[in-house]
Amino acid sequence: MDRQRRKILELGLGGIGLIGGAIACSPIISNRNNENNQPTPKKIVIPPMSLNEAAQTRIKTSGLDPIAALREFDYGKVSQENGRTVREFELTAKSKTVKLNASTDFITWNVNDRVPGPTLRATEGDHVRIAFSNQAGHAHSLHFHGEHASEMDGVKPIRNGAATIYEFEAKPYGVHLYHCHVAPVARHIGKGLYGMFIVDPPTPRPPADELVLIMGGYDIDGDGRNEMYAFNGLPHFYMQQPIAVQQNQLLRLYVLNMIEFDPAATFHVHANIFQVYRTGRGMTPTEETDVITMGTAERHILELQYRFTGKYMFHPHQDAIAEAGCMGLFNVVA
């Protein structure tokens, strides 16, 4: 056990509490202002998004912020150990009630008070160290997709009030995810305990406007079926507040399906065709389409450009899922 990990573990729950107090200052940053030597698209134009009054009210009253989930990436606290880049993240399982619409409250189990949790980002080969504290009232864990040793697989429940450290090498490059793996897993994920984990390739991808879109479902009445759906946590939000994107500029979508209880969901964009990088595991696209089918936990990088200005819908092509909240608009501007 290295000295840094031993130090964190020796701090115990009290130490994690101190870490938790620093979470608000963790370097969750937009791809517009990358200060950690990541592949920053310096010439990419991010059109300003002036939130309308209704969107501002929903963010304030719901307890969720889909705008923050869209373009913010957490690169962790970066240091060097034995010539290797180390990224330290601080994640806390919590529970809070969110307002999905004017008449529906839902008790979430979440990461850092967010649904989805923060999008973590590293470069292939980095050493990742995650201080995980459970303050959610039930046993939880964090299971990361990717390659790592069995003792870091995150299937062991961490009791309420306890903490642990997960650490591993970030590999392979691609789009991955993390989620609670305590049974019943579908219930723990369905209540919001998940997030995206991006491992960038050693050779950076071309500059692009990068957006995270995570599809999720809500089983409101506990019957094992979803009654509501959403991109980035809040049903219908991007219909209410379209996502501004620049005309004739590369748009890179990191899309993840975290809908439990439904076997699959598609992702479809209107009036365009996207290039598909399956699981982000390649530098050249394997296909192009305007609809792609994704089982639960499947994720891809999708790239496209809009030639014409205007508003264009995106949604699963299971229309019942779309109409129950998983639908949004790109607002393409000149």
XYZ file of C-alpha atoms in Angstrom:
334
model
C 0.000 0.000 0.000
C 1.533 3.318 -0.989
C 1.969 6.125 1.496
C -0.733 8.363 0.022
C -3.400 5.652 0.155
C -2.440 4.670 3.681
C -2.709 8.301 4.748
C -6.233 8.628 3.337
C -7.372 5.379 4.943
C -5.878 6.382 8.288
C -7.957 9.515 8.189
C -11.013 7.274 8.372
C -14.479 8.673 8.167
C -13.468 11.953 9.777
C -10.867 12.460 7.122
C -13.320 11.674 4.397
C -15.580 14.242 5.962
C -12.832 16.790 5.474
C -12.422 15.587 1.916
C -16.154 15.932 1.416
C -15.913 19.516 2.564
C -13.484 20.173 -0.248
C -15.628 18.601 -2.926
C -17.183 21.882 -3.910
C -13.677 23.075 -4.798
C -12.744 19.977 -6.823
C -11.633 20.860 -10.333
C -14.802 20.097 -12.223
C -14.209 22.169 -15.277
C -15.711 22.779 -18.653
C -13.971 21.841 -21.868
C -13.893 25.565 -22.447
C -11.365 26.135 -19.656
C -9.128 23.127 -19.215
C -6.234 23.856 -16.877
C -4.837 20.331 -16.623
C -3.041 19.944 -19.945
C -5.872 17.942 -21.449
C -6.714 18.014 -25.167
C -8.412 21.397 -24.961
C -10.258 22.435 -28.116
C -8.952 26.002 -27.932
C -10.614 27.221 -31.118
C -13.965 25.631 -30.483
C -16.827 28.065 -30.074
C -19.280 27.322 -27.283
C -22.358 29.459 -27.898
C -23.633 31.125 -24.723
C -26.734 29.592 -23.232
C -28.929 32.234 -21.679
C -31.169 30.229 -19.417
C -34.793 31.149 -19.783
C -36.824 31.851 -16.664
C -38.538 28.462 -16.693
C -35.191 26.612 -16.871
C -33.733 28.688 -14.067
C -36.770 27.921 -11.920
C -36.545 24.173 -12.614
C -32.849 24.042 -11.720
C -33.543 25.941 -8.518
C -36.558 23.907 -7.429
C -35.615 20.449 -8.729
C -32.255 20.051 -6.985
C -30.664 18.941 -10.291
C -28.700 20.921 -12.884
C -28.618 19.352 -16.377
C -26.558 22.321 -17.633
C -23.719 21.413 -15.268
C -23.930 17.759 -16.325
C -23.682 18.674 -20.008
C -20.224 20.222 -20.454
C -18.427 19.816 -17.116
C -15.593 17.306 -16.666
C -13.864 16.448 -13.399
C -10.142 15.851 -14.046
C -9.452 15.293 -10.354
C -6.604 16.645 -8.270
C -3.501 16.057 -10.387
C -0.066 15.186 -8.982
C 3.018 13.192 -9.933
C 4.184 10.053 -8.122
C 7.290 8.214 -9.315
C 7.065 9.985 -12.651
C 3.442 9.013 -13.184
C 0.356 11.226 -13.346
C -2.028 10.583 -10.464
C -5.610 11.835 -10.446
C -7.460 11.875 -7.138
C -11.242 12.121 -7.043
C -13.570 12.564 -4.075
C -16.975 10.955 -4.430
C -19.690 10.693 -1.802
C -22.871 8.631 -1.976
C -25.767 10.715 -0.741
C -29.540 10.684 -0.654
C -31.779 13.596 -1.476
C -35.247 14.258 -2.772
C -35.469 15.878 -6.191
C -38.497 17.367 -7.918
C -38.813 15.730 -11.338
C -41.771 17.918 -12.297
C -44.284 20.136 -10.536
C -46.099 17.176 -8.945
C -43.458 14.428 -8.654
C -40.850 14.179 -5.929
C -38.345 11.317 -6.049
C -35.852 10.154 -3.407
C -32.515 9.635 -5.159
C -29.381 7.765 -4.141
C -26.685 9.715 -5.908
C -23.034 10.741 -6.150
C -22.077 14.192 -4.817
C -25.746 15.268 -4.738
C -25.941 14.926 -8.531
C -27.860 12.686 -10.962
C -25.905 11.661 -12.918
C -22.744 11.914 -10.815
C -19.794 14.007 -12.008
C -18.178 12.959 -15.288
C -14.674 11.819 -14.336
C -11.911 12.125 -16.897
C -8.366 10.790 -17.162
C -5.863 9.880 -19.856
C -4.965 6.260 -20.567
C -2.124 5.232 -18.272
C -2.897 7.704 -15.494
C -3.149 6.296 -11.974
C -6.671 6.972 -10.662
C -7.361 7.173 -6.934
C -10.945 7.589 -5.728
C -11.838 8.381 -2.117
C -15.393 7.062 -1.727
C -17.506 7.917 1.288
C -20.983 6.543 1.855
C -23.389 8.964 3.523
C -26.548 7.787 1.784
C -28.212 5.778 4.540
C -27.818 2.347 2.868
C -24.855 0.188 1.870
C -23.444 1.269 -1.499
C -20.326 0.814 -3.633
C -18.754 2.153 -6.816
C -18.007 -0.288 -9.605
C -15.952 1.132 -12.480
C -16.022 -0.330 -15.981
C -12.606 -0.823 -17.582
C -9.631 -2.918 -16.508
C -8.475 -3.272 -12.898
C -7.641 -5.799 -10.192
C -10.466 -7.791 -8.595
C -10.074 -6.101 -5.201
C -10.818 -2.772 -6.918
C -13.947 -4.030 -8.685
C -16.330 -2.197 -6.361
C -18.757 -5.048 -5.686
C -18.119 -5.119 -1.928
C -20.803 -3.100 -0.089
C -19.550 -0.112 1.865
C -21.837 0.393 4.843
C -23.446 3.723 5.588
C -20.959 5.969 7.372
C -17.897 4.099 6.072
C -15.335 4.955 3.420
C -12.864 3.245 1.126
C -10.317 3.919 -1.608
C -10.504 2.575 -5.143
C -7.391 2.919 -7.262
C -6.289 1.554 -10.599
C -4.693 2.482 -13.912
C -7.006 4.270 -16.317
C -7.393 1.838 -19.232
C -8.355 1.130 -21.876
C -9.186 4.469 -23.442
C -12.839 4.923 -24.261
C -16.153 5.854 -22.688
C -16.842 3.966 -19.480
C -19.145 4.336 -16.497
C -19.338 3.835 -12.787
C -22.295 2.789 -10.682
C -23.327 1.231 -7.408
C -23.100 -2.575 -7.510
C -25.014 -3.440 -4.355
C -28.055 -5.678 -4.876
C -30.624 -5.087 -6.116
C -28.375 -3.287 -8.579
C -31.229 -2.178 -10.834
C -32.826 -0.364 -7.905
C -29.585 1.325 -6.828
C -28.852 2.500 -10.378
C -32.481 3.413 -10.999
C -32.368 5.734 -8.014
C -29.467 7.633 -9.560
C -26.172 6.206 -8.300
C -24.171 6.301 -11.551
C -21.930 8.499 -13.692
C -19.628 8.542 -16.724
C -15.870 7.833 -16.713
C -13.999 8.991 -19.817
C -10.489 7.714 -20.498
C -8.899 9.821 -23.218
C -6.481 8.184 -25.675
C -2.769 9.045 -25.455
C -3.092 10.881 -28.778
C -5.882 13.422 -28.269
C -8.979 13.406 -30.377
C -9.498 16.415 -32.687
C -10.957 19.536 -31.074
C -14.752 19.507 -30.773
C -17.591 20.849 -28.713
C -17.985 17.933 -26.290
C -21.302 17.123 -24.640
C -22.348 14.430 -22.169
C -25.826 12.954 -22.586
C -26.802 10.205 -20.132
C -30.195 8.559 -20.476
C -31.845 7.485 -17.221
C -35.218 6.167 -16.055
C -37.279 6.712 -12.904
C -39.436 4.008 -11.329
C -41.679 6.358 -9.416
C -44.008 3.818 -7.767
C -41.548 0.976 -7.178
C -43.263 -1.483 -9.509
C -40.115 -2.346 -11.486
C -41.122 -0.209 -14.453
C -40.086 3.318 -15.343
C -42.728 5.991 -15.436
C -40.382 8.881 -16.288
C -37.131 9.257 -18.249
C -34.548 11.971 -18.695
C -31.311 13.130 -20.256
C -28.904 14.176 -17.484
C -31.396 13.752 -14.672
C -34.316 16.065 -15.357
C -37.233 15.039 -17.634
C -37.915 17.259 -20.651
C -35.318 19.822 -19.521
C -33.562 20.212 -22.886
C -36.929 20.667 -24.594
C -37.506 23.557 -22.242
C -33.933 24.841 -22.590
C -32.444 23.820 -25.985
C -28.690 23.152 -26.118
C -26.936 25.878 -28.108
C -24.340 24.517 -30.572
C -22.364 26.187 -33.343
C -23.194 25.701 -37.027
C -20.566 23.791 -39.076
C -18.544 22.808 -36.001
C -17.655 19.303 -34.875
C -19.986 18.134 -32.115
C -18.806 15.169 -30.047
C -21.507 13.459 -28.003
C -20.630 11.095 -25.168
C -23.871 9.112 -24.915
C -24.584 6.547 -22.186
C -27.723 4.491 -21.610
C -28.327 4.021 -17.874
C -32.023 3.161 -18.150
C -32.829 0.184 -15.931
C -35.977 -1.984 -16.309
C -36.096 -1.380 -20.106
C -33.872 -3.808 -22.056
C -32.605 -1.220 -24.549
C -32.991 2.318 -25.766
C -32.080 3.905 -29.050
C -30.574 7.339 -29.653
C -31.706 9.344 -32.645
C -30.991 12.820 -33.993
C -33.238 14.646 -36.427
C -32.082 15.891 -39.819
C -28.534 14.593 -39.538
C -26.234 11.542 -39.573
C -23.576 10.850 -36.935
C -20.305 8.926 -36.987
C -20.160 6.091 -34.434
C -17.128 5.279 -32.280
C -18.379 2.242 -30.355
C -17.537 2.498 -26.651
C -15.077 5.201 -27.712
C -12.641 2.360 -28.467
C -11.192 3.688 -31.680
C -10.014 6.787 -33.498
C -11.900 6.122 -36.715
C -15.664 5.611 -36.926
C -17.055 2.170 -37.566
C -20.368 3.235 -39.041
C -22.677 6.157 -39.650
C -26.366 6.306 -38.901
C -29.035 8.489 -37.375
C -30.319 5.855 -34.918
C -28.219 3.589 -32.722
C -29.463 0.925 -30.312
C -27.913 0.744 -26.859
C -28.481 -1.850 -24.162
C -28.266 -0.783 -20.536
C -24.724 0.491 -19.769
C -23.772 0.695 -23.456
C -22.125 3.949 -24.447
C -20.605 5.483 -27.527
C -18.965 8.577 -28.940
C -21.096 10.078 -31.699
C -19.773 12.885 -33.915
C -21.682 15.156 -36.251
C -21.952 18.690 -37.590
C -25.045 20.705 -38.391
C -24.998 22.480 -41.750
C -28.144 24.473 -41.148
C -29.230 26.667 -38.272
C -32.407 25.916 -36.377
C -33.721 23.603 -33.676
C -33.358 19.831 -34.043
C -34.747 17.132 -31.762
C -32.800 14.232 -30.256
C -34.396 11.343 -28.389
C -34.706 7.555 -28.132
C -36.839 6.224 -30.990
C -38.930 4.305 -28.502
C -41.373 7.183 -28.600
C -43.005 6.290 -25.289
C -39.629 6.774 -23.567
C -39.074 10.060 -25.388
C -42.514 11.388 -24.573
C -42.036 10.462 -20.904
C -39.125 12.889 -20.620
C -36.092 11.626 -22.570
C -36.150 14.211 -25.332
C -34.305 17.428 -26.120
C -33.367 20.012 -28.734
C -30.133 21.268 -30.245
C -30.355 24.943 -31.144
C -27.862 25.405 -33.972
C -26.697 29.006 -34.270
C -24.463 30.830 -36.765
